[in-house]
Amino acid sequence: MLRDNALSGKTIVVTGGGTGLGRAMGTYFLKLGANVVITSRKMDVLLKTAAEMEQEAAASNKGGAKVLAVQCDVRKPEEVDEVLRKTLETFGQVHGLLNNAAGNFISPTERLSANAFSTIIDIVLKGTANCTMAVGKHWIKEKQAGTILNIVTTYAFTGSGYVVPSACAKGGVLAMTRSLAAEWGKYGIRNNAIAPGPFPTKGAWDRLLPGDMAKKFDFKNRVPLKRVGEHQELANLAAFMMSDFSGYINGEVITIDGGEWLQGAGQFNGLEAITPEMWDMLEMMTRSAKGS
Ligand code: HXC
Ligand code: NAP
């Protein structure tokens, strides 16, 4: 979507960058010329991904941008600091942070232990805060501008049963996004979020649609566009939000869900199940109500 080298000269940290959507967004940043730091708990996954990303981006990455893999559990502030240290040591500067790492699983809330609830809050909300504070403090100290992009989800604004810790955590991340947009705008630090609808990944589908649930609860039936998202569609938006082309966007959450959450919100949207013949009959009935 963006022109070649649109992110050239930038260094972007992507949490949870070894798999799924983080990997897709990181790969596109690299193709557009940015150095990319991918972090998560599993170093073997990160190293394999880093090599594959560089190979995949080789044709378009003319400036020779690099991928650095750094092990980090976002729940541990000291490991987050180490990501920043290694990033600066390798690339000299950091320009962007993509808070993408997350943990989630479906469960009736009454079946959750206190630790299960805390685990999700610790990864999603506190992990995002740990990364945001580390880079934010660095940028403020160095008097340097920066861009933070948080991956939330549409139930950050609607809430959702059966993923309550995740909904609480993502809602918190959205509040953080808007709060820091106001507070840190004066330092040239932008805070924005993307709320994706369904974009199939192994990590999410194994935990949210286990077994034959993926067939029984087919997400594409909930989406007005009748399909799920393609990873590149999300990567296009993330690259724009990370780039200087979105330089005046601050405190915004952009939904990319094919209209899914509004489909669920409109009380009569389910009437799409009605056939044209049934509409003929219903029209007769509603018209005949005129005088009643
Ligand atoms: C009930 C569960 C559980 C389950 C774990 N727990 N799975 N409780 N049902 N299915 C409980 C454990 O018993 C434990 O509590 C506590 O949660 C912590 O579990 P651990 O396994 O020790 O945690 P940890 O090793 O830190 O792993 C975190 C994880 C795991 C979240 C549980 O799934 C993970 O690593 N996920 C990372 C990737 C991921 O989740 N990706 C999907 C993101 S998708 P006790 O009390 O026993 O100690 C997403 C999409 C949103 O966010 C929108 C989609 C449309
Ligand atoms: P995924 O592949 O499971 O990605 C989650 C990543 O987070 C993994 O790489 C995981 O790596 C990392 N991670 C988990 N816990 C971590 C921790 N404590 N510290 C550091 N890294 C950690 O799933 P995904 O679908 O791509 O999800 C990516 C993001 O998109 C998440 O924020 C998710 O909420 C959001 N999202 C996804 C969808 C969708 O339809 N897929 C929809 C809306 C929003 P390790 O296991 O190696 O740590």
Short mmCIF file of C-alpha atoms and ligand atoms in Angstrom, two decimals:
data_model
loop_
_atom_site.label_atom_id
_atom_site.label_comp_id
_atom_site.label_asym_id
_atom_site.label_seq_id
_atom_site.Cartn_x
_atom_site.Cartn_y
_atom_site.Cartn_z
CA MET A 1 0.00 0.00 0.00
CA LEU A 2 2.74 2.46 0.97
CA ARG A 3 5.53 3.44 -1.40
CA ASP A 4 8.86 1.55 -1.30
CA ASN A 5 11.08 2.57 1.63
CA ALA A 6 8.20 4.40 3.36
CA LEU A 7 9.56 3.27 6.75
CA SER A 8 13.22 3.48 5.83
CA GLY A 9 15.45 4.77 8.66
CA LYS A 10 12.99 3.70 11.35
CA THR A 11 13.43 1.02 13.98
CA ILE A 12 10.23 -0.58 15.27
CA VAL A 13 9.81 -2.98 18.20
CA VAL A 14 7.04 -5.55 17.72
CA THR A 15 6.00 -7.50 20.84
CA GLY A 16 4.68 -10.96 20.05
CA GLY A 17 6.44 -10.54 16.70
CA GLY A 18 7.36 -14.18 16.18
CA THR A 19 3.92 -15.44 15.19
CA GLY A 20 0.55 -14.55 13.70
CA LEU A 21 -0.40 -10.95 13.19
CA GLY A 22 2.74 -9.54 14.85
CA ARG A 23 4.84 -11.44 12.36
CA ALA A 24 2.72 -10.24 9.42
CA MET A 25 2.92 -6.59 10.49
CA GLY A 26 6.65 -6.85 11.27
CA THR A 27 7.36 -8.41 7.89
CA TYR A 28 5.63 -5.56 6.10
CA PHE A 29 7.51 -2.95 8.18
CA LEU A 30 10.72 -4.69 7.09
CA LYS A 31 9.66 -4.74 3.44
CA LEU A 32 9.07 -0.99 3.74
CA GLY A 33 12.63 -0.50 4.97
CA ALA A 34 12.35 -0.45 8.78
CA ASN A 35 14.64 -2.36 11.12
CA VAL A 36 12.37 -4.61 13.16
CA VAL A 37 12.92 -5.96 16.68
CA ILE A 38 10.72 -8.98 17.39
CA THR A 39 10.22 -10.11 20.98
CA SER A 40 8.32 -12.84 22.81
CA ARG A 41 9.00 -15.61 25.31
CA LYS A 42 10.13 -18.26 22.80
CA MET A 43 13.59 -17.53 21.43
CA ASP A 44 13.58 -20.57 19.06
CA VAL A 45 10.40 -19.27 17.39
CA LEU A 46 11.82 -15.75 17.17
CA LEU A 47 15.11 -16.84 15.58
CA LYS A 48 13.35 -18.94 12.94
CA THR A 49 10.89 -16.13 12.19
CA ALA A 50 13.65 -13.51 11.98
CA ALA A 51 15.52 -15.53 9.34
CA GLU A 52 12.32 -16.19 7.36
CA MET A 53 11.27 -12.54 7.53
CA GLU A 54 14.61 -11.34 6.14
CA GLN A 55 14.35 -13.89 3.35
CA GLU A 56 10.75 -12.91 2.52
CA ALA A 57 11.56 -9.19 2.51
CA ALA A 58 14.85 -9.51 0.61
CA ALA A 59 13.41 -8.48 -2.77
CA SER A 60 11.86 -5.21 -1.55
CA ASN A 61 14.20 -4.39 1.35
CA LYS A 62 16.85 -2.65 -0.77
CA GLY A 63 18.40 -0.70 2.12
CA GLY A 64 19.29 -3.90 3.97
CA ALA A 65 17.10 -3.35 7.03
CA LYS A 66 17.53 -6.05 9.69
CA VAL A 67 15.50 -8.11 12.11
CA LEU A 68 16.71 -8.49 15.69
CA ALA A 69 15.19 -11.22 17.88
CA VAL A 70 15.15 -10.58 21.64
CA GLN A 71 13.62 -12.90 24.22
CA CYS A 72 11.24 -11.01 26.52
CA ASP A 73 8.24 -11.75 28.69
CA VAL A 74 6.36 -8.45 28.63
CA ARG A 75 5.23 -9.12 32.22
CA LYS A 76 8.83 -8.62 33.40
CA PRO A 77 9.93 -4.95 33.35
CA GLU A 78 13.63 -5.91 33.57
CA GLU A 79 13.31 -8.02 30.38
CA VAL A 80 11.49 -5.15 28.65
CA ASP A 81 14.38 -2.82 29.61
CA GLU A 82 16.75 -5.35 28.08
CA VAL A 83 14.83 -5.20 24.77
CA LEU A 84 15.29 -1.44 24.74
CA ARG A 85 18.98 -1.75 25.61
CA LYS A 86 19.67 -4.32 22.87
CA THR A 87 17.65 -2.31 20.34
CA LEU A 88 19.68 0.84 21.02
CA GLU A 89 22.93 -1.13 21.03
CA THR A 90 22.13 -2.66 17.63
CA PHE A 91 20.32 0.14 15.79
CA GLY A 92 21.17 3.31 17.78
CA GLN A 93 17.58 4.54 18.02
CA VAL A 94 13.99 3.33 18.36
CA HIS A 95 11.13 5.10 16.60
CA GLY A 96 8.09 2.88 17.04
CA LEU A 97 6.54 0.36 19.42
CA LEU A 98 3.84 -2.08 18.33
CA ASN A 99 2.18 -3.54 21.44
CA ASN A 100 0.85 -6.76 19.92
CA ALA A 101 1.68 -9.51 22.46
CA ALA A 102 -1.40 -11.01 24.10
CA GLY A 103 -2.77 -13.98 25.98
CA ASN A 104 -6.36 -15.16 25.79
CA PHE A 105 -8.64 -18.20 25.97
CA ILE A 106 -12.37 -18.78 26.09
CA SER A 107 -13.92 -19.76 29.41
CA PRO A 108 -17.06 -19.13 31.43
CA THR A 109 -15.86 -16.50 33.90
CA GLU A 110 -17.09 -18.46 36.92
CA ARG A 111 -14.64 -21.26 35.99
CA LEU A 112 -11.60 -18.96 36.11
CA SER A 113 -9.13 -18.98 39.01
CA ALA A 114 -7.80 -15.68 40.33
CA ASN A 115 -4.48 -16.53 38.68
CA ALA A 116 -6.11 -17.21 35.30
CA PHE A 117 -7.71 -13.75 35.36
CA SER A 118 -4.46 -12.08 36.51
CA THR A 119 -2.42 -13.86 33.86
CA ILE A 120 -4.35 -12.23 31.02
CA ILE A 121 -4.35 -8.80 32.68
CA ASP A 122 -0.61 -9.14 33.34
CA ILE A 123 0.24 -9.96 29.71
CA VAL A 124 -2.18 -7.68 27.89
CA LEU A 125 -2.67 -4.62 30.10
CA LYS A 126 0.41 -4.57 32.32
CA GLY A 127 2.66 -5.94 29.56
CA THR A 128 1.54 -3.13 27.26
CA ALA A 129 2.12 -0.63 30.08
CA ASN A 130 5.62 -2.03 30.77
CA CYS A 131 6.67 -1.63 27.11
CA THR A 132 4.98 1.73 26.71
CA MET A 133 6.60 3.16 29.86
CA ALA A 134 10.06 1.87 28.91
CA VAL A 135 10.11 3.43 25.43
CA GLY A 136 8.10 6.49 26.51
CA LYS A 137 10.57 7.35 29.31
CA HIS A 138 13.45 6.87 26.89
CA TRP A 139 11.92 9.16 24.25
CA ILE A 140 11.07 11.84 26.81
CA LYS A 141 14.61 11.74 28.25
CA GLU A 142 16.18 11.92 24.78
CA LYS A 143 13.69 14.60 23.61
CA GLN A 144 12.80 12.33 20.72
CA ALA A 145 9.42 11.81 19.05
CA GLY A 146 7.95 8.32 18.79
CA THR A 147 4.92 6.30 17.75
CA ILE A 148 3.07 3.72 19.86
CA LEU A 149 0.51 1.48 18.23
CA ASN A 150 -1.59 -0.87 20.38
CA ILE A 151 -3.48 -3.87 19.04
CA VAL A 152 -6.81 -4.12 20.85
CA THR A 153 -10.00 -5.74 19.55
CA THR A 154 -13.58 -4.61 18.96
CA TYR A 155 -14.77 -6.02 22.29
CA ALA A 156 -12.54 -3.40 23.94
CA PHE A 157 -15.54 -1.11 23.37
CA THR A 158 -18.47 -3.55 23.47
CA GLY A 159 -17.21 -6.03 26.09
CA SER A 160 -17.71 -9.77 25.49
CA GLY A 161 -18.72 -12.73 27.57
CA TYR A 162 -16.40 -15.78 27.77
CA VAL A 163 -13.26 -13.68 27.23
CA VAL A 164 -13.83 -11.33 30.16
CA PRO A 165 -10.20 -10.93 31.34
CA SER A 166 -9.17 -10.14 27.76
CA ALA A 167 -12.05 -7.68 27.34
CA CYS A 168 -11.10 -5.91 30.59
CA ALA A 169 -7.43 -5.80 29.60
CA LYS A 170 -8.05 -4.58 26.03
CA GLY A 171 -10.50 -1.97 27.37
CA GLY A 172 -7.71 -0.82 29.67
CA VAL A 173 -5.25 -0.64 26.79
CA LEU A 174 -7.71 1.52 24.86
CA ALA A 175 -8.01 3.86 27.88
CA MET A 176 -4.21 3.97 28.07
CA THR A 177 -4.02 4.82 24.36
CA ARG A 178 -6.36 7.79 24.69
CA SER A 179 -4.93 8.96 28.02
CA LEU A 180 -1.32 8.99 26.82
CA ALA A 181 -2.31 10.58 23.51
CA ALA A 182 -3.38 13.58 25.57
CA GLU A 183 -0.52 13.45 28.08
CA TRP A 184 2.44 12.65 25.82
CA GLY A 185 1.37 14.51 22.67
CA LYS A 186 3.46 17.45 23.90
CA TYR A 187 6.58 15.26 23.58
CA GLY A 188 5.74 14.30 20.00
CA ILE A 189 4.76 10.80 21.13
CA ARG A 190 1.67 9.54 19.32
CA ASN A 191 -0.52 6.79 20.85
CA ASN A 192 -3.03 4.99 18.64
CA ALA A 193 -4.77 1.63 18.48
CA ILE A 194 -6.12 -0.79 15.91
CA ALA A 195 -9.14 -2.94 16.71
CA PRO A 196 -9.07 -5.96 14.40
CA GLY A 197 -12.04 -8.24 13.83
CA PRO A 198 -11.39 -11.90 12.96
CA PHE A 199 -8.01 -12.54 11.32
CA PRO A 200 -7.33 -16.29 11.58
CA THR A 201 -4.07 -17.22 13.32
CA LYS A 202 -3.05 -20.46 14.98
CA GLY A 203 -2.48 -18.77 18.35
CA ALA A 204 -5.95 -17.22 18.49
CA TRP A 205 -7.92 -20.02 16.82
CA ASP A 206 -6.43 -22.77 19.05
CA ARG A 207 -7.55 -20.87 22.14
CA LEU A 208 -10.77 -19.24 20.97
CA LEU A 209 -12.20 -21.83 18.57
CA PRO A 210 -10.79 -25.20 19.74
CA GLY A 211 -11.82 -28.49 18.10
CA ASP A 212 -14.73 -28.24 15.68
CA MET A 213 -15.83 -24.84 17.06
CA ALA A 214 -14.14 -23.21 14.05
CA LYS A 215 -16.73 -24.93 11.83
CA LYS A 216 -19.73 -24.46 14.13
CA PHE A 217 -18.94 -20.85 14.97
CA ASP A 218 -17.66 -19.65 11.61
CA PHE A 219 -16.60 -16.01 12.06
CA LYS A 220 -17.23 -15.10 8.44
CA ASN A 221 -20.99 -15.54 8.98
CA ARG A 222 -20.86 -12.69 11.51
CA VAL A 223 -19.15 -10.27 9.12
CA PRO A 224 -21.20 -8.18 6.64
CA LEU A 225 -18.42 -8.62 4.05
CA LYS A 226 -18.82 -12.41 4.53
CA ARG A 227 -15.15 -13.08 4.98
CA VAL A 228 -12.42 -12.92 7.58
CA GLY A 229 -9.52 -10.46 7.34
CA GLU A 230 -6.31 -11.05 5.43
CA HIS A 231 -3.11 -10.46 7.37
CA GLN A 232 -1.80 -8.06 4.73
CA GLU A 233 -4.90 -5.87 5.16
CA LEU A 234 -4.00 -5.39 8.82
CA ALA A 235 -0.31 -4.92 7.96
CA ASN A 236 -1.23 -2.14 5.49
CA LEU A 237 -3.10 -0.23 8.19
CA ALA A 238 -0.40 -0.80 10.82
CA ALA A 239 2.32 0.44 8.44
CA PHE A 240 0.31 3.59 7.71
CA MET A 241 -0.24 4.17 11.45
CA MET A 242 3.49 3.70 12.12
CA SER A 243 4.52 5.96 9.25
CA ASP A 244 4.84 9.74 9.10
CA PHE A 245 1.82 9.77 6.74
CA SER A 246 -0.41 9.40 9.83
CA GLY A 247 1.56 12.07 11.72
CA TYR A 248 -1.52 14.05 12.86
CA ILE A 249 -3.48 10.99 14.07
CA ASN A 250 -3.19 10.72 17.86
CA GLY A 251 -5.51 8.99 20.35
CA GLU A 252 -7.51 7.20 17.67
CA VAL A 253 -8.67 3.59 17.49
CA ILE A 254 -9.22 2.31 13.97
CA THR A 255 -11.50 -0.68 13.52
CA ILE A 256 -10.70 -3.18 10.75
CA ASP A 257 -13.37 -5.87 10.97
CA GLY A 258 -15.45 -5.89 7.78
CA GLY A 259 -18.29 -4.28 9.76
CA GLU A 260 -18.54 -7.17 12.25
CA TRP A 261 -19.15 -5.31 15.48
CA LEU A 262 -21.80 -3.04 14.01
CA GLN A 263 -23.53 -6.09 12.54
CA GLY A 264 -23.82 -7.44 16.07
CA ALA A 265 -24.92 -4.05 17.45
CA GLY A 266 -27.89 -3.31 15.16
CA GLN A 267 -30.95 -5.02 16.64
CA PHE A 268 -32.48 -5.83 13.25
CA ASN A 269 -29.37 -6.85 11.34
CA GLY A 270 -30.32 -10.51 11.81
CA LEU A 271 -33.22 -9.97 9.39
CA GLU A 272 -30.86 -10.77 6.53
CA ALA A 273 -32.07 -14.36 7.04
CA ILE A 274 -35.48 -13.36 5.59
CA THR A 275 -36.07 -14.40 1.96
CA PRO A 276 -37.55 -12.07 -0.73
CA GLU A 277 -40.82 -14.09 -0.65
CA MET A 278 -41.05 -13.62 3.10
CA TRP A 279 -40.38 -9.90 2.62
CA ASP A 280 -43.38 -9.73 0.20
CA MET A 281 -45.60 -11.13 2.91
CA LEU A 282 -44.11 -9.02 5.67
CA GLU A 283 -44.47 -5.88 3.56
CA MET A 284 -48.16 -6.64 3.07
CA MET A 285 -48.56 -7.08 6.82
CA THR A 286 -46.62 -3.93 7.78
CA ARG A 287 -48.51 -1.86 5.15
CA SER A 288 -51.85 -3.15 6.37
CA ALA A 289 -50.96 -1.92 9.87
CA LYS A 290 -51.31 1.66 8.53
CA GLY A 291 -54.78 2.27 9.85
CA SER A 292 -54.40 0.36 13.13
C1 HXC B 1 -9.21 -21.93 32.34
C2 HXC B 1 -6.92 -21.60 32.20
C3 HXC B 1 -6.93 -21.99 30.84
C4 HXC B 1 -8.19 -22.37 30.25
C5 HXC B 1 -4.90 -21.48 31.39
N1 HXC B 1 -5.65 -21.30 32.49
N2 HXC B 1 -5.67 -21.89 30.36
N3 HXC B 1 -8.04 -21.56 32.93
N4 HXC B 1 -9.29 -22.31 31.04
N5 HXC B 1 -8.28 -22.72 28.98
C6 HXC B 1 -5.19 -20.88 33.81
C7 HXC B 1 -4.16 -21.82 34.41
O1 HXC B 1 -4.78 -22.94 35.02
C8 HXC B 1 -3.46 -20.91 35.41
O2 HXC B 1 -4.23 -20.71 36.57
C9 HXC B 1 -3.46 -19.57 34.69
O3 HXC B 1 -4.50 -19.63 33.71
C10 HXC B 1 -2.14 -19.29 33.97
O4 HXC B 1 -1.88 -20.37 33.10
P1 HXC B 1 -0.41 -20.74 32.61
O5 HXC B 1 -0.54 -21.82 31.61
O6 HXC B 1 0.47 -20.96 33.80
O7 HXC B 1 0.02 -19.33 31.98
P2 HXC B 1 1.12 -18.97 30.91
O8 HXC B 1 2.11 -20.09 30.74
O9 HXC B 1 1.61 -17.64 31.28
O10 HXC B 1 0.30 -18.91 29.51
C11 HXC B 1 -0.59 -17.87 29.24
C12 HXC B 1 -1.83 -18.34 28.45
C13 HXC B 1 -1.43 -19.15 27.19
C14 HXC B 1 -2.62 -17.10 28.11
C15 HXC B 1 -2.67 -19.25 29.35
O11 HXC B 1 -2.59 -19.53 26.46
C16 HXC B 1 -0.51 -18.38 26.29
O12 HXC B 1 0.72 -18.45 26.46
N6 HXC B 1 -1.05 -17.59 25.32
C17 HXC B 1 -0.25 -16.75 24.42
C18 HXC B 1 -0.80 -16.65 23.03
C19 HXC B 1 -2.29 -16.32 22.95
O13 HXC B 1 -3.04 -16.44 23.91
N7 HXC B 1 -2.70 -15.91 21.71
C20 HXC B 1 -4.06 -15.62 21.43
C21 HXC B 1 -4.29 -14.16 21.40
S1 HXC B 1 -5.81 -13.98 20.57
P3 HXC B 1 -3.96 -21.56 37.96
O14 HXC B 1 -4.95 -20.99 38.93
O15 HXC B 1 -4.22 -22.99 37.60
O16 HXC B 1 -2.55 -21.27 38.34
C22 HXC B 1 -6.62 -12.62 21.03
C23 HXC B 1 -7.76 -12.37 20.06
C24 HXC B 1 -8.80 -11.42 20.47
O17 HXC B 1 -6.30 -11.96 21.95
C25 HXC B 1 -9.98 -11.27 19.55
C26 HXC B 1 -10.33 -12.36 18.59
C27 HXC B 1 -11.47 -12.06 17.66
P1 NAP B 2 -0.66 -15.12 18.48
O1 NAP B 2 0.01 -15.59 17.24
O2 NAP B 2 -0.91 -16.09 19.58
O3 NAP B 2 0.17 -13.88 19.02
C1 NAP B 2 0.37 -13.58 20.36
C2 NAP B 2 1.86 -13.35 20.57
O4 NAP B 2 2.08 -12.83 21.88
C3 NAP B 2 2.70 -14.60 20.43
O5 NAP B 2 3.75 -14.35 19.53
C4 NAP B 2 3.26 -14.85 21.83
O6 NAP B 2 4.58 -15.37 21.73
C5 NAP B 2 3.23 -13.44 22.39
N1 NAP B 2 3.13 -13.45 23.86
C6 NAP B 2 2.18 -14.04 24.62
N2 NAP B 2 2.44 -13.86 25.91
C7 NAP B 2 3.56 -13.10 25.97
C8 NAP B 2 4.33 -12.58 27.03
N3 NAP B 2 4.00 -12.78 28.31
N4 NAP B 2 5.43 -11.85 26.73
C9 NAP B 2 5.80 -11.65 25.44
N5 NAP B 2 5.11 -12.12 24.40
C10 NAP B 2 4.01 -12.84 24.66
O7 NAP B 2 -2.07 -14.48 18.14
P2 NAP B 2 -2.51 -13.33 17.11
O8 NAP B 2 -3.86 -13.70 16.64
O9 NAP B 2 -1.45 -13.07 16.13
O10 NAP B 2 -2.67 -12.07 18.07
C11 NAP B 2 -1.88 -10.91 17.93
C12 NAP B 2 -2.62 -9.71 18.51
O11 NAP B 2 -3.79 -9.47 17.75
C13 NAP B 2 -3.06 -9.86 19.95
O12 NAP B 2 -2.94 -8.62 20.61
C14 NAP B 2 -4.53 -10.20 19.82
O13 NAP B 2 -5.26 -9.86 20.96
C15 NAP B 2 -4.88 -9.33 18.63
N6 NAP B 2 -6.12 -9.69 17.93
C16 NAP B 2 -6.14 -10.82 17.17
C17 NAP B 2 -7.30 -11.10 16.47
C18 NAP B 2 -7.38 -12.29 15.56
O14 NAP B 2 -8.44 -12.52 14.98
N7 NAP B 2 -6.31 -13.07 15.39
C19 NAP B 2 -8.41 -10.27 16.56
C20 NAP B 2 -8.33 -9.14 17.37
C21 NAP B 2 -7.18 -8.84 18.03
P3 NAP B 2 5.24 -16.33 22.84
O15 NAP B 2 4.27 -17.42 23.11
O16 NAP B 2 6.53 -16.77 22.19
O17 NAP B 2 5.51 -15.47 24.03
#
